[in-house]
PDB file of C-alpha atoms in Angstrom:
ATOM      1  CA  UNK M1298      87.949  66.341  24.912  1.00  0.00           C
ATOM      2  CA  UNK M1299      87.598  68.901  27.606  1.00  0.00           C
ATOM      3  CA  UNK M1300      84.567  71.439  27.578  1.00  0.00           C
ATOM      4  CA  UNK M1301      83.710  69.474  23.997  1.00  0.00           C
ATOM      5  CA  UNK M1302      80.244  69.623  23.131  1.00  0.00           C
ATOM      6  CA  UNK M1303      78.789  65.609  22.225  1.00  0.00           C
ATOM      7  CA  UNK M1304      75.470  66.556  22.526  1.00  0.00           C
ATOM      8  CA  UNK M1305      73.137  64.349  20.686  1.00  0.00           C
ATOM      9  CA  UNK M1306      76.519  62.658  19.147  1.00  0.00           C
ATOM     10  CA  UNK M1307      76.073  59.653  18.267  1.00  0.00           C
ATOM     11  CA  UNK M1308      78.807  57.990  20.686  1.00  0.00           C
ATOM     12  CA  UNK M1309      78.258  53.853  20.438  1.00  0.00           C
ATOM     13  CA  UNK M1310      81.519  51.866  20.747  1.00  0.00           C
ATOM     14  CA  UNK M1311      83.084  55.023  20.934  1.00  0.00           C
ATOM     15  CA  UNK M1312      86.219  55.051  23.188  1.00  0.00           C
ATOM     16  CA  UNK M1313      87.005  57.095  26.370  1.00  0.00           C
ATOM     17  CA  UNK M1314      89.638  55.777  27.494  1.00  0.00           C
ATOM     18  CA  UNK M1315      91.968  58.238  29.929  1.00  0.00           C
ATOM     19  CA  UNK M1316      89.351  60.576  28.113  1.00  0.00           C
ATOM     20  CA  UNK M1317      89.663  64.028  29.895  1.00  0.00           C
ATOM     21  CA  UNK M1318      85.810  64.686  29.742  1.00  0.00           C
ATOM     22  CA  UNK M1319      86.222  67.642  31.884  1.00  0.00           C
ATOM     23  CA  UNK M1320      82.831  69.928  31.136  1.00  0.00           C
ATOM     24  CA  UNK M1321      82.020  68.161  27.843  1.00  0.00           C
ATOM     25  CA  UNK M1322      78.671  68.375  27.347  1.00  0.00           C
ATOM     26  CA  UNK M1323      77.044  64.433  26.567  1.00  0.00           C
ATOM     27  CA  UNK M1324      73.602  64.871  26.858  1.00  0.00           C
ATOM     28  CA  UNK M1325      71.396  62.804  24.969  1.00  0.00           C
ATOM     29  CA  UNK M1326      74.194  61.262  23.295  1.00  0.00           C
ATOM     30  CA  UNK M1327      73.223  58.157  21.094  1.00  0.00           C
ATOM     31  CA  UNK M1328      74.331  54.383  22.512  1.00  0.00           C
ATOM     32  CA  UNK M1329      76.650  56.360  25.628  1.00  0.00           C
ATOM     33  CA  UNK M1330      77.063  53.732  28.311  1.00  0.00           C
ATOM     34  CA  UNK M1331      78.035  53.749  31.963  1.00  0.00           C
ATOM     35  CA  UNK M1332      80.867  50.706  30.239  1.00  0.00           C
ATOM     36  CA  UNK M1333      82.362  53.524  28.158  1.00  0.00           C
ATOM     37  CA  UNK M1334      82.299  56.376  30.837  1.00  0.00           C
ATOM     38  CA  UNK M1335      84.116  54.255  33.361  1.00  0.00           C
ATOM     39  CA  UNK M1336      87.455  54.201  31.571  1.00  0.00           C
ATOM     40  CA  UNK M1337      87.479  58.038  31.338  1.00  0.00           C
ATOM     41  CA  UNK M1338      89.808  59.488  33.202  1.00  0.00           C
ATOM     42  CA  UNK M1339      87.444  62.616  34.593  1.00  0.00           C
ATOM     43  CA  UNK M1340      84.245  63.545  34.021  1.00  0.00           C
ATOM     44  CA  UNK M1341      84.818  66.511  36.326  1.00  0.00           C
ATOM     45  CA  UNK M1342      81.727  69.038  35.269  1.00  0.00           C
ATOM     46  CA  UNK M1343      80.401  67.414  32.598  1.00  0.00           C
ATOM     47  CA  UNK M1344      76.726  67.442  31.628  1.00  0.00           C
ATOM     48  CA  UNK M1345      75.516  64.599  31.503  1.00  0.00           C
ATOM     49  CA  UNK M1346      71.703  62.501  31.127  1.00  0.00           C
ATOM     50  CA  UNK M1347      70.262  62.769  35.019  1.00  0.00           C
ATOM     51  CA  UNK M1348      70.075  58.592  34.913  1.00  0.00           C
ATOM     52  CA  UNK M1349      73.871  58.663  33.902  1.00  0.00           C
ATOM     53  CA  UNK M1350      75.104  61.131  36.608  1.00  0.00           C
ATOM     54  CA  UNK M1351      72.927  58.922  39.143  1.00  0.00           C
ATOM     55  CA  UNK M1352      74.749  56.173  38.570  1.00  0.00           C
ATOM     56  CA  UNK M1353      78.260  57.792  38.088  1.00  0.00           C
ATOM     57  CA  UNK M1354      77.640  59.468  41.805  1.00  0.00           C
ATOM     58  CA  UNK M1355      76.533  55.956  42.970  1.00  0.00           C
ATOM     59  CA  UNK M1356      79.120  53.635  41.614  1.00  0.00           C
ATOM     60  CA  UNK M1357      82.294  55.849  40.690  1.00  0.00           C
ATOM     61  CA  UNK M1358      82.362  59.117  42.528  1.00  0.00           C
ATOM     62  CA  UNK M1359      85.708  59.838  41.885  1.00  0.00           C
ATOM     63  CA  UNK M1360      85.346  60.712  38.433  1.00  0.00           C
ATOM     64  CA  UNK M1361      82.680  63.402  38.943  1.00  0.00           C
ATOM     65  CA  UNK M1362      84.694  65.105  41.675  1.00  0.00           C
ATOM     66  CA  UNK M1363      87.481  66.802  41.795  1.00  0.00           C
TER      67      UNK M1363
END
């Protein structure tokens, strides 16, 4: 899924699994949960909702670095 563009998808119990969300855009994407993001494996560049990033930065920084 890199560099896909989910924005405004609606993305409930969808799964991301060893996802490579590598500049996908998920901005105000429908039901998206900090749950679902945590099993991707990178979200390296992605755009994502500013409360989302927060907590990505906060709580798992290693998938929104390099």
């Amino acid at each position: 899924l890199m560099e896909a563009n989910l924005q405004g998808a609606y993305l409930t119990e969808a799964d991301f699994t060893n996802a490579n969300l590598f500049k996908a855009d998920l901005r105000d994407a429908i039901g998206l949960t900090i749950e679902q993001l945590s099993k991707s494996k990178s979200l390296y560049q992605a755009k994502l909702d500013p409360h989302l990033m927060a907590e990505l930065q906060a709580n798992m920084p290693e998938l929104v670095s390099k």
